[in-house]
Tab-separated table of C-alpha atoms in Angstrom:
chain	number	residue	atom	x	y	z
A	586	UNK	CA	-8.241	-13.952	31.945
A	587	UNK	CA	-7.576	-10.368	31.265
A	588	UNK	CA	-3.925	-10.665	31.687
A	589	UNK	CA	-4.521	-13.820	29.066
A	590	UNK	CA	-5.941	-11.190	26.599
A	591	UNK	CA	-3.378	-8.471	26.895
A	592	UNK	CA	-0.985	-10.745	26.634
A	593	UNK	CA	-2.331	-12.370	23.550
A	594	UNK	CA	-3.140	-8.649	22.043
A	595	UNK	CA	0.533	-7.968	22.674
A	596	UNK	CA	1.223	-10.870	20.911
A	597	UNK	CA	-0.780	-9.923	17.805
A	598	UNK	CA	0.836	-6.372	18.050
A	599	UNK	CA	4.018	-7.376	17.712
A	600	UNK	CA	2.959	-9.971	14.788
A	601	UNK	CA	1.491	-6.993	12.911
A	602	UNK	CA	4.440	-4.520	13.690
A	603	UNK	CA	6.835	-6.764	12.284
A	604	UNK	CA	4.746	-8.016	9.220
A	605	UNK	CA	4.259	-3.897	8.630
A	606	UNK	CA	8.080	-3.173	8.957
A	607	UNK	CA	9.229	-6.249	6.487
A	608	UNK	CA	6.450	-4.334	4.355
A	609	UNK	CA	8.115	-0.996	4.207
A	610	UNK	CA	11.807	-2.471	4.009
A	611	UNK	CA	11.479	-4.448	1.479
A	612	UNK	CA	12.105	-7.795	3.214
A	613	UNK	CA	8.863	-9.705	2.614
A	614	UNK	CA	8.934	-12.374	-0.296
A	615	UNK	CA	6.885	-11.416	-3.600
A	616	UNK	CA	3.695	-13.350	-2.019
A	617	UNK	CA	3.701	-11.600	1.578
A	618	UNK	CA	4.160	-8.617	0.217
A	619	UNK	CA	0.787	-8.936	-2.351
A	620	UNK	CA	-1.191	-9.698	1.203
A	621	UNK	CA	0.663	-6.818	3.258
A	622	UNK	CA	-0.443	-4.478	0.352
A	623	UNK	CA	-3.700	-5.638	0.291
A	624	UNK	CA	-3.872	-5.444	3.990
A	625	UNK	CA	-2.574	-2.179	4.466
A	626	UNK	CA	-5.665	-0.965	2.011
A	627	UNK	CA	-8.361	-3.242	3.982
A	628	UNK	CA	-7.059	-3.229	7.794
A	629	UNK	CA	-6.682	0.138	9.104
A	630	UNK	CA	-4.644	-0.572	12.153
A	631	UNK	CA	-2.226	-2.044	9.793
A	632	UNK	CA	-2.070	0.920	7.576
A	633	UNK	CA	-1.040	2.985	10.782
A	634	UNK	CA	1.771	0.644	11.500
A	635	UNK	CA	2.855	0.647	8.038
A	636	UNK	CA	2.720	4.580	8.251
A	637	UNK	CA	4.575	4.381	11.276
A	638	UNK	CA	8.074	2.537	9.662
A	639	UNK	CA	7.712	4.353	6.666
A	640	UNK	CA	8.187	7.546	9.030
A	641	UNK	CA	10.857	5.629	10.721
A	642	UNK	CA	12.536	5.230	7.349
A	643	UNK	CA	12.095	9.051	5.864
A	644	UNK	CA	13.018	10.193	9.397
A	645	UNK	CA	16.656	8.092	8.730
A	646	UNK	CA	17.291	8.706	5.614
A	647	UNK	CA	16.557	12.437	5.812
A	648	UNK	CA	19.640	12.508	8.662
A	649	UNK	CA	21.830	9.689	7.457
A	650	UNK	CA	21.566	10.211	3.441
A	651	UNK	CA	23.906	13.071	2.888
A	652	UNK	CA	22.565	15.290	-0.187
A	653	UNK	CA	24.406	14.960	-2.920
A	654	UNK	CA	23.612	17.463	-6.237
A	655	UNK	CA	22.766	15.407	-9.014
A	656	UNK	CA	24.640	15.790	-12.599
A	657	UNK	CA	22.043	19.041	-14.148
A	658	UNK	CA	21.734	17.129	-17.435
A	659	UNK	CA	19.002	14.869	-15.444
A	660	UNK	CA	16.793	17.577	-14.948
A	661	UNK	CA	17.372	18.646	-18.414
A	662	UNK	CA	16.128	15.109	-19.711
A	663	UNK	CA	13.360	15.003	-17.477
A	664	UNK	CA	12.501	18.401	-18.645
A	665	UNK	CA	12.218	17.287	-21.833
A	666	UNK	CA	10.016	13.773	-20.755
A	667	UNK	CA	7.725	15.877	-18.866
A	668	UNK	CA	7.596	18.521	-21.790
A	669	UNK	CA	6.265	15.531	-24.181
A	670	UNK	CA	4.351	13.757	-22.393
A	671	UNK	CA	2.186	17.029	-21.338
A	672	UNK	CA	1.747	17.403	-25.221
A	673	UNK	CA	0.558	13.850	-25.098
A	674	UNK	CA	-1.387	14.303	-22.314
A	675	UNK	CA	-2.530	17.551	-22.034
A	676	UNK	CA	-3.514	19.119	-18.874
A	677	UNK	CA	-7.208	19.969	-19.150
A	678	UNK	CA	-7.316	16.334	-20.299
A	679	UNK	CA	-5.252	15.304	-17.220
A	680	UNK	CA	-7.541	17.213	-15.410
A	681	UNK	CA	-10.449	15.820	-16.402
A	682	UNK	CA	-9.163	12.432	-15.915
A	683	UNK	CA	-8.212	13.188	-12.410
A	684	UNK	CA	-11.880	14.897	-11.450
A	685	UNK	CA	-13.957	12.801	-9.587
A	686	UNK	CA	-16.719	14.562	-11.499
A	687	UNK	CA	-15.502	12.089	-14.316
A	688	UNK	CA	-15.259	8.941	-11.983
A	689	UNK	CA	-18.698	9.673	-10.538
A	690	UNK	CA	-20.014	10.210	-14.048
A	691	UNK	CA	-18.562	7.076	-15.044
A	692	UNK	CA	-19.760	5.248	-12.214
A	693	UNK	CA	-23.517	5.903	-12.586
A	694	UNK	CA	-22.992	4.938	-16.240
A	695	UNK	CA	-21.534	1.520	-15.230
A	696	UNK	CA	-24.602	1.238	-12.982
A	697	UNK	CA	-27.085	1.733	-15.261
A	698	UNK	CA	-25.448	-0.187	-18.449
A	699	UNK	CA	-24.764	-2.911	-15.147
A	700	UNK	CA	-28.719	-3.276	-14.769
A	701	UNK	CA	-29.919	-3.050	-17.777
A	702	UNK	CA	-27.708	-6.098	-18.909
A	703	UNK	CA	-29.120	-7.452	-15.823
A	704	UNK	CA	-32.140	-7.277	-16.975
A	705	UNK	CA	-31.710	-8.487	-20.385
A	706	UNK	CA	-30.239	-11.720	-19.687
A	707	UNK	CA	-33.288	-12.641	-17.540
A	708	UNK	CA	-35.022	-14.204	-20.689
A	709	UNK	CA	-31.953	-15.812	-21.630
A	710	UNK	CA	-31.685	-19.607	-19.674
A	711	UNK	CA	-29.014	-22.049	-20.103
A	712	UNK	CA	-30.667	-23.990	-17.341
A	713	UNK	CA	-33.052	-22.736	-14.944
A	714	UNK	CA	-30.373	-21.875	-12.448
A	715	UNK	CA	-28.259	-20.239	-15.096
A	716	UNK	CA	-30.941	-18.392	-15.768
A	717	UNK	CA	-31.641	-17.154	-12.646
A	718	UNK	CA	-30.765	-13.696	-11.361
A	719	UNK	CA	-30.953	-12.015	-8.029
A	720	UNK	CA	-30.511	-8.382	-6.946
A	721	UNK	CA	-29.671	-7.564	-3.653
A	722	UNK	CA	-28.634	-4.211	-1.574
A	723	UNK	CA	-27.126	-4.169	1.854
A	724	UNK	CA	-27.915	-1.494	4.140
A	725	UNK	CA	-26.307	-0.387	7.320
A	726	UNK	CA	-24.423	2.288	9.163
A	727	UNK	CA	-21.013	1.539	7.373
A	728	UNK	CA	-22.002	-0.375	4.542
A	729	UNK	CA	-24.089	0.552	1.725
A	730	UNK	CA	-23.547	-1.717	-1.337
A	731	UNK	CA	-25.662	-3.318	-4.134
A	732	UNK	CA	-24.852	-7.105	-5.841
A	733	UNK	CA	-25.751	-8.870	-8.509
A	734	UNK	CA	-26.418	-12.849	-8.425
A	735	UNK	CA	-26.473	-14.415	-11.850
A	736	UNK	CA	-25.522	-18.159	-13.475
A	737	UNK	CA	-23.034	-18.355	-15.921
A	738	UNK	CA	-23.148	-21.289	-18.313
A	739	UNK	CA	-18.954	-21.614	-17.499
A	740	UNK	CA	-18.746	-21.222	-14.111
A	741	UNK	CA	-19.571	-23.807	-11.100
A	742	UNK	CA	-22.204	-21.364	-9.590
A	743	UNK	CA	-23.587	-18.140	-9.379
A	744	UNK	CA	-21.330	-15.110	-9.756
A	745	UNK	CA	-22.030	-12.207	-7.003
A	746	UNK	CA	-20.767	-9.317	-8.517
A	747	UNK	CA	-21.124	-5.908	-6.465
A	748	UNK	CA	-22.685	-2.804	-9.049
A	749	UNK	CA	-20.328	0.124	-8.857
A	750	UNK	CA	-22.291	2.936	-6.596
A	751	UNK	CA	-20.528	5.861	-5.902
A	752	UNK	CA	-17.898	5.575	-2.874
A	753	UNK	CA	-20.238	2.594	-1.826
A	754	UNK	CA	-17.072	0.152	-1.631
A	755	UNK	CA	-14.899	2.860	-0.301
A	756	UNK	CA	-17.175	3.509	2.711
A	757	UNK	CA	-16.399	-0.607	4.201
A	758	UNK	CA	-12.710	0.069	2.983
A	759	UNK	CA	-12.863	2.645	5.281
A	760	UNK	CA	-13.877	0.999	8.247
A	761	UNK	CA	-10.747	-1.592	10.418
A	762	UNK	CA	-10.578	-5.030	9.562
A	763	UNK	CA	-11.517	-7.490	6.906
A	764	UNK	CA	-15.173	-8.119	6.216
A	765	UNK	CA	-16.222	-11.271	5.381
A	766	UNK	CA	-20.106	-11.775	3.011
A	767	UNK	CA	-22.148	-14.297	4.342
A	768	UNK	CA	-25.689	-16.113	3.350
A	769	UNK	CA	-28.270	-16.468	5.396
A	770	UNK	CA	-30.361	-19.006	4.575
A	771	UNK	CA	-33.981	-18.471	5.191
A	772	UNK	CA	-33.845	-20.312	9.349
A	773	UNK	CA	-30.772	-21.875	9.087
A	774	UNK	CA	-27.044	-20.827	10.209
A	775	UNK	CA	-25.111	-18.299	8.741
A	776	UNK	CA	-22.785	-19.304	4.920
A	777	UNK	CA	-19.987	-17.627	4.466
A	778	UNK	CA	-18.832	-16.647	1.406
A	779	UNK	CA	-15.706	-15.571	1.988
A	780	UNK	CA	-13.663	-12.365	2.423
A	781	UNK	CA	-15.126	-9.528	1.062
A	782	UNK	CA	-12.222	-7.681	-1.548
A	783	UNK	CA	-12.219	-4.103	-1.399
A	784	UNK	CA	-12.520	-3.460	-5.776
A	785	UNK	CA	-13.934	-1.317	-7.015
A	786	UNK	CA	-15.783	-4.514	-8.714
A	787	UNK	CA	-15.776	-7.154	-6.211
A	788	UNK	CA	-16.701	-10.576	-7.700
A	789	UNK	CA	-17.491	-14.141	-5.385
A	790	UNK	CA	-18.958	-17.539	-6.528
A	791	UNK	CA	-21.878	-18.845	-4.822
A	792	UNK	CA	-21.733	-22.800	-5.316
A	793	UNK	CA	-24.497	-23.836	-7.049
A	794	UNK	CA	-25.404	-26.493	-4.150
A	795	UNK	CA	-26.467	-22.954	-2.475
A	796	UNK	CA	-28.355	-21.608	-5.091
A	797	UNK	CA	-31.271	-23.034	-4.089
A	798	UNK	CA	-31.115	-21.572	-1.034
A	799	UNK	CA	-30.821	-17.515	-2.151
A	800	UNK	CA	-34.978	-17.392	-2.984
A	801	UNK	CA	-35.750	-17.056	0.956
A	802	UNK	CA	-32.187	-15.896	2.177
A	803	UNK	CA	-30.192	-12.551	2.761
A	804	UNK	CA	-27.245	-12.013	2.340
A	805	UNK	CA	-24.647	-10.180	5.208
A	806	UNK	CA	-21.513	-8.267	5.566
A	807	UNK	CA	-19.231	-9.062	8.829
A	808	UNK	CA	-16.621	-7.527	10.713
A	809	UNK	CA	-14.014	-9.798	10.945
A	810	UNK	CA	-12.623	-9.171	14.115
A	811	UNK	CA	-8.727	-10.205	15.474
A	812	UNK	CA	-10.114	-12.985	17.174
A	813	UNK	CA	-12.067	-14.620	14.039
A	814	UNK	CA	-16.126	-14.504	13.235
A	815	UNK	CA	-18.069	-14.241	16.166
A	816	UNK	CA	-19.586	-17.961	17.187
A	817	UNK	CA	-23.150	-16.791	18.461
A	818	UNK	CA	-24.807	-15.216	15.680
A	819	UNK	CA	-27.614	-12.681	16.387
A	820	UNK	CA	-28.432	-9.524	14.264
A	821	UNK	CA	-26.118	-6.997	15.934
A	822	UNK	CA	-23.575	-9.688	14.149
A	823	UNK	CA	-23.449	-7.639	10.774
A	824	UNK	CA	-22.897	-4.704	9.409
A	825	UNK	CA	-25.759	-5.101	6.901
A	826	UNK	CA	-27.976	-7.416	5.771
A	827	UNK	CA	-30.310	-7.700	2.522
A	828	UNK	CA	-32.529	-9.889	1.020
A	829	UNK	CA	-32.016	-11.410	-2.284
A	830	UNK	CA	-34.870	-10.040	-5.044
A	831	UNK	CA	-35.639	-12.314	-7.567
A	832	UNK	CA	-35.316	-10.504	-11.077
B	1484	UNK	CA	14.428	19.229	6.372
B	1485	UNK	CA	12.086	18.909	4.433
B	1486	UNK	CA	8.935	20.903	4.552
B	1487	UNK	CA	6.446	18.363	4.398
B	1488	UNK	CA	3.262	20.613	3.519
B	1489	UNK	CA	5.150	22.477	0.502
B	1490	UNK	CA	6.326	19.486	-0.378
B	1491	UNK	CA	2.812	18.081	-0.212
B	1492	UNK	CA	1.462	21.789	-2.144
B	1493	UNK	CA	3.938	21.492	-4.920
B	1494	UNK	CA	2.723	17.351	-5.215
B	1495	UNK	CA	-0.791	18.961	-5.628
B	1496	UNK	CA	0.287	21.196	-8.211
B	1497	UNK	CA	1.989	18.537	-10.420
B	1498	UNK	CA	-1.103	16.330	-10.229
B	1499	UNK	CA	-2.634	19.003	-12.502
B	1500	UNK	CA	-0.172	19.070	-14.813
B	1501	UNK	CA	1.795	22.082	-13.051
B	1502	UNK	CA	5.480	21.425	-14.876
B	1503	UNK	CA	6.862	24.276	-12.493
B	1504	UNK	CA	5.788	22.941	-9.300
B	1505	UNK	CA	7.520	19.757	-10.778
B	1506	UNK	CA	10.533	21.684	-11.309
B	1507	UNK	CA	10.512	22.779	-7.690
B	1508	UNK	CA	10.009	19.819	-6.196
B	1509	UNK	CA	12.745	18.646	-8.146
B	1510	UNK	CA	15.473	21.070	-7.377
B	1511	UNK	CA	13.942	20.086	-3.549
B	1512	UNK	CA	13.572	16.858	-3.202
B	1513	UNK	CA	16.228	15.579	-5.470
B	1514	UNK	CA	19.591	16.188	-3.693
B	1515	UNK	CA	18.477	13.272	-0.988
B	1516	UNK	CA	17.014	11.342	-3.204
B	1517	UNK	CA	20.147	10.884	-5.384
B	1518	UNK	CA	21.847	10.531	-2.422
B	1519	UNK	CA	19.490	7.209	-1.904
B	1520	UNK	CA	20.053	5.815	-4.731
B	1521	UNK	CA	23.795	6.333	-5.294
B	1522	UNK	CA	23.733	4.767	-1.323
B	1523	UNK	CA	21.775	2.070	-3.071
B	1524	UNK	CA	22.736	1.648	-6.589
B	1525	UNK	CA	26.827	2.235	-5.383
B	1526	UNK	CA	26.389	3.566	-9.456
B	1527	UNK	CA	26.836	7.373	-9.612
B	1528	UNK	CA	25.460	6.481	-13.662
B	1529	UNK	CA	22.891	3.863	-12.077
B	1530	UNK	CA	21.520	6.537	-9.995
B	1531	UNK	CA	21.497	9.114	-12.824
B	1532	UNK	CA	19.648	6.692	-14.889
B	1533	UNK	CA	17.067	5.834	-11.956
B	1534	UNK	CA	17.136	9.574	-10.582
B	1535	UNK	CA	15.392	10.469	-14.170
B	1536	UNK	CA	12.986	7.128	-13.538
B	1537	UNK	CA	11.658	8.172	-9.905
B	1538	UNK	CA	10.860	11.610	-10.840
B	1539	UNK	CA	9.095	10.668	-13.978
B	1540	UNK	CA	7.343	8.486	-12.241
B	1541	UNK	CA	6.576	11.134	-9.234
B	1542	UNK	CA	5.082	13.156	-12.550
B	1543	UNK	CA	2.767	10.338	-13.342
B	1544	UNK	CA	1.499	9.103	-10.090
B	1545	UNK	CA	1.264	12.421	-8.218
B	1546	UNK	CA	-2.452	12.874	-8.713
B	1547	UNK	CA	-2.831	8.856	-6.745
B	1548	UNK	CA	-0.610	10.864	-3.676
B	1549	UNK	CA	-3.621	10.376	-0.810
B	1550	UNK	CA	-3.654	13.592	-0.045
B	1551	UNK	CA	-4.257	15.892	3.369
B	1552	UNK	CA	-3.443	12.147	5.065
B	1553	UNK	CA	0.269	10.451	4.130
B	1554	UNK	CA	3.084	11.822	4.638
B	1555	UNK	CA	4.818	13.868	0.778
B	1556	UNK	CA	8.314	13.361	2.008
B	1557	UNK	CA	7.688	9.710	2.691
B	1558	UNK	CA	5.986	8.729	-0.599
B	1559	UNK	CA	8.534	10.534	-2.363
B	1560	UNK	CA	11.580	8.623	-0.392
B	1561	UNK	CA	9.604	5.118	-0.195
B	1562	UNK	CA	8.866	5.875	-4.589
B	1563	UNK	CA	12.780	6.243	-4.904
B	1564	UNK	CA	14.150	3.322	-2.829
B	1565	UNK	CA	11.156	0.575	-3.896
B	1566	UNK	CA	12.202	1.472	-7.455
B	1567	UNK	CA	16.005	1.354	-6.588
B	1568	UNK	CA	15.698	-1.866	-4.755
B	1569	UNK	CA	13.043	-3.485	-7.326
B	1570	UNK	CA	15.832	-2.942	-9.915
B	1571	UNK	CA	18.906	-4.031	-7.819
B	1572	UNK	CA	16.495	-7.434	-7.141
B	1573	UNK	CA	16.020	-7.620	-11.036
B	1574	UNK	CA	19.468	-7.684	-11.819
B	1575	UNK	CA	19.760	-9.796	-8.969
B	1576	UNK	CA	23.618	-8.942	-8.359
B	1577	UNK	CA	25.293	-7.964	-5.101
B	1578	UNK	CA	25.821	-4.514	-5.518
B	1579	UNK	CA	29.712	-3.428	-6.417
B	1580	UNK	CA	31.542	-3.021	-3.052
B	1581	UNK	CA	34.401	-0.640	-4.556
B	1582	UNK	CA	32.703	2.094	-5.934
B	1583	UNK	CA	33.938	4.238	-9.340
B	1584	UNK	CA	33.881	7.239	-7.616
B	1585	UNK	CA	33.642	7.579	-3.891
B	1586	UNK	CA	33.534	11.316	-3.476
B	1587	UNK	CA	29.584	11.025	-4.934
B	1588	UNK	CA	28.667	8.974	-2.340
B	1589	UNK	CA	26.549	9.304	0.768
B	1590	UNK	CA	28.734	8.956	3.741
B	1591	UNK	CA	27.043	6.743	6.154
B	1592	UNK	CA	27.389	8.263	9.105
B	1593	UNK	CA	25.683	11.082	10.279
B	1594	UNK	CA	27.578	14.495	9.719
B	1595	UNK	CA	27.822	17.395	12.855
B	1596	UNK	CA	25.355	19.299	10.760
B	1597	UNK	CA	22.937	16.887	10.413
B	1598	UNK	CA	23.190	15.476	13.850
B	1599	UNK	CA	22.345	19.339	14.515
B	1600	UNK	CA	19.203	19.235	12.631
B	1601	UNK	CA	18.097	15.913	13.010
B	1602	UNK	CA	14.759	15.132	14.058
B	1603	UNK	CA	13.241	13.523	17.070
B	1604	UNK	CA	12.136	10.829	15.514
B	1605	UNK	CA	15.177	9.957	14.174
B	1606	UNK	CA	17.475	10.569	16.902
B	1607	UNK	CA	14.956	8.064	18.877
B	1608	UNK	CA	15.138	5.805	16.143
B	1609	UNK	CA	18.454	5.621	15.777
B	1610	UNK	CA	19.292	5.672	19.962
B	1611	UNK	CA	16.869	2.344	19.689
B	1612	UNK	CA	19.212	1.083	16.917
B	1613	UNK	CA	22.610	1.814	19.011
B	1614	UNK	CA	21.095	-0.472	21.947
B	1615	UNK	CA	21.395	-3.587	19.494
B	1616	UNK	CA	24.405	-5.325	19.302
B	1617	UNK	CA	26.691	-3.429	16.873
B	1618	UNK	CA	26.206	-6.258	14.011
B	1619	UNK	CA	22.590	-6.531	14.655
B	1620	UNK	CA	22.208	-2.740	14.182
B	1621	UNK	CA	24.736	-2.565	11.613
B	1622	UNK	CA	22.670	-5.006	9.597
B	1623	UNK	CA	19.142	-2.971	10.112
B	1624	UNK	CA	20.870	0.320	9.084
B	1625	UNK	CA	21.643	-1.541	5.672
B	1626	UNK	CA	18.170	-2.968	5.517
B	1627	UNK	CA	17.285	0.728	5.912
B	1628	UNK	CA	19.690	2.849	3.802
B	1629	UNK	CA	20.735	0.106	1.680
B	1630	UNK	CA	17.640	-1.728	0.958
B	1631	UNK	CA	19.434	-5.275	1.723
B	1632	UNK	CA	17.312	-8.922	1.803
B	1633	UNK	CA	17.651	-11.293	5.067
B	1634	UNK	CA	19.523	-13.376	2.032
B	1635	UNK	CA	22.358	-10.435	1.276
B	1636	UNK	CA	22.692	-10.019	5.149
B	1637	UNK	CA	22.791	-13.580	6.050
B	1638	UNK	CA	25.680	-14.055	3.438
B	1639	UNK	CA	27.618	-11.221	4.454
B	1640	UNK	CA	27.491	-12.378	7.993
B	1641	UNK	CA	28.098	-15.619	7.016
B	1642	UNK	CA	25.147	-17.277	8.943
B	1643	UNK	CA	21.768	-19.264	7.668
B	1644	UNK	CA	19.368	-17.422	6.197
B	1645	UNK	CA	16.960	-18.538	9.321
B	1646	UNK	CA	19.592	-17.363	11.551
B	1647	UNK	CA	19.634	-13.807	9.665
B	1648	UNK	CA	15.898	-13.273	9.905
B	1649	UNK	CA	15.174	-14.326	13.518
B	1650	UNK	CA	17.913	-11.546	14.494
B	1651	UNK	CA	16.340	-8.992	12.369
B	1652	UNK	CA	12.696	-9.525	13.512
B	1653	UNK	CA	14.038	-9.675	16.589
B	1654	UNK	CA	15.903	-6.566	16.125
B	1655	UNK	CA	12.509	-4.645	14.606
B	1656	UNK	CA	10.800	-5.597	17.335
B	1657	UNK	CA	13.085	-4.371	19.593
B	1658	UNK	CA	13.412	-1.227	17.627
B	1659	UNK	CA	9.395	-0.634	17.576
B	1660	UNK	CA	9.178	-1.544	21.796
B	1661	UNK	CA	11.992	0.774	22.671
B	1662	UNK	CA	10.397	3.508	20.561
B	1663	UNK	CA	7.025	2.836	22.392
B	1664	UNK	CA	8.724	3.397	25.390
């Protein structure tokens, strides 16, 4: 059984090598290479292997490419492009924009204006479960984020939107795999909702044939493992769970 | 060699704005990297043109460089050659096989000085390459250096695409076992 396993995790090496080197070299197709991007911010194991041949490839070209001087009117030019665009953009500005002072500022801002729209489209049905809204904040040693559950008159159910916290997304991005949001309905097995995107503003539809269900449920965050969702479901299953709050 | 923590220091600097770290880095970094793209481009006005391109764009993105945990030498080398390849796949032409001026090109093979200096890594990598057949690793050097598709290889070799890409994965993974080794 063990040898089954290695064999199988040799397997799934390999799989992952290759789909990191075709990455790096340029030899995926435009789609792959939108999912081995994505993966290489989401899966950390991948990101190693992607590191990995992308050392291969400086480590080569840094022995094979022979210098060559390049014609001095280039830096010239770019003299002159960096010159200009500094008067554009000037530093203190650039500075600024590159704190994370700024971002955090920005953040907490986005928060607040988030739940105070929140909470002024409470009063505001299209339907009773357009007018519904649910708040909800997931807890646990790697996770720590906060969503939103509201109707929208256009959509086919409830949009889950997460509230920008401050490097609340960034601590599951920085954790291995994919995680996956789930419902749990109030005694019933476990929904899932699909594959939790690491945005900064990470938006899912719940199907409004599940809307019913959020009043008594919680909602979870998984680790999706190599081998796919675990099939026994007990607590120890997630990384966090919360229960929805009616607004 | 590059020295990967200046390198990384002087990346720092131009995320703030610093034009004379940029200037550095430049007169640093860009000897190889023109090297790159002429080996790419096979354009010594090409490379010019993208030469400017990269290291404008090195000036805009430096401050999204994750610092203290990638590797400066490698984002600078993987900036030039995505945006050399990105615009060789635009203009979706085989690159010009006689070149205008041969004496500004990179010679392909490694020179006695830099077979003197070259790293570990790379003289692993490239003893991993030698035990391929000589097409096989003839074809992953130009995936390398050269930044050619399964489709450009296949052609060349004169074999179906399918054909092309089951002896390059094969060949990568070969590559990746024997350096595990």
């Amino acid at each position: 059984m063990k040898k089954v396993k290695r064999g199988q995790d040799a397997k799934d090496g390999q799989k992952r090598s290759l789909e990191a080197a075709e990455y790096v070299l340029g030899l995926a197709d435009p789609a792959e290479d939108i999912l081995s991007s994505d993966r290489a911010r989401t899966d950390q194991i991948f990101a190693q292997e992607v590191e990995v041949w992308q050392n291969h490839l400086v480590a080569l070209v840094e022995t094979e490419i022979a210098e060559q001087t390049p014609p001095p009117n280039v830096q010239k030019r770019l003299s002159r492009s960096i010159h200009m665009s500094r008067e554009r953009f000037p530093s203190r500005v650039r500075l600024i924009w590159d704190s994370l002072t700024f971002w955090r500022m920005m953040a907490t801002s986005a928060t607040v204006t988030a739940i105070i729209a929140a909470m002024l489209f409470i009063n505001k049905p299209d339907g009773e479960m357009i007018a519904a809204s649910y708040y909800v904040h997931l807890q646990g040693p790697e996770v720590n984020l906060t969503f939103l559950a509201k109707g929208s008159s256009g959509a086919e159910g409830m949009i889950l939107t997460s509230i920008p916290t401050i490097n609340k997304v960034a601590d599951v991005s920085n954790s291995t795999g994919v995680r996956k949001l789930w419902l749990l309905p109030n005694d019933d097995k476990p929904i899932e909702l699909g594959v939790l995107p690491i945005n900064p503003k990470v938006q899912l539809l719940i199907p409004y044939h599940l809307v019913p269900l959020l009043k008594d449920a919680k909602l979870a965050i998984s680790a999706e493992t190599q081998i796919g969702s675990p099939k026994k479901w007990t607590d120890d299953s997630f990384l966090a769970t919360g229960k929805f709050v009616s607004l | 060699m590059w020295n990967k923590d200046e390198l990384e220091e002087l990346l720092r600097r131009c995320s703030t704005g610093d034009a004379d770290a940029f200037t550095k880095l430049y007169q640093l970094t860009s000897p190889r990297v023109y090297g790159l793209l002429l080996r790419i481009t096979k354009d010594s006005t090409e490379a010019e043109t993208q030469l400017q391109e990269v290291y404008e764009k090195i000036w805009r993105k430096a401050c999204t460089f994750n610092f203290g945990s990638s590797n400066a030498a490698g984002w600078i080398v993987i900036t030039a050659r995505n945006h050399a390849i990105d615009n060789l796949r635009k203009k979706s032409i085989e690159p010009q096989m006689s070149f205008a001026n041969d004496a500004l090109l990179a010679d392909p093979r490694p020179n006695p000085e830099s077979a003197l200096i070259k790293s570990d890594e790379a003289s692993r990598l490239n003893d991993c390459i030698e035990e391929l057949k000589p097409e096989r690793a003839a074809a992953v050097r130009s995936v390398y250096l050269d930044g050619d598709t399964y489709a450009t290889l296949a052609r060349r070799a004169g074999v179906p695409l399918n054909t092309m890409r089951t002896w390059l994965r094969r060949s990568l993974i070969s590559i990746r076992m024997c350096l595990e080794r």
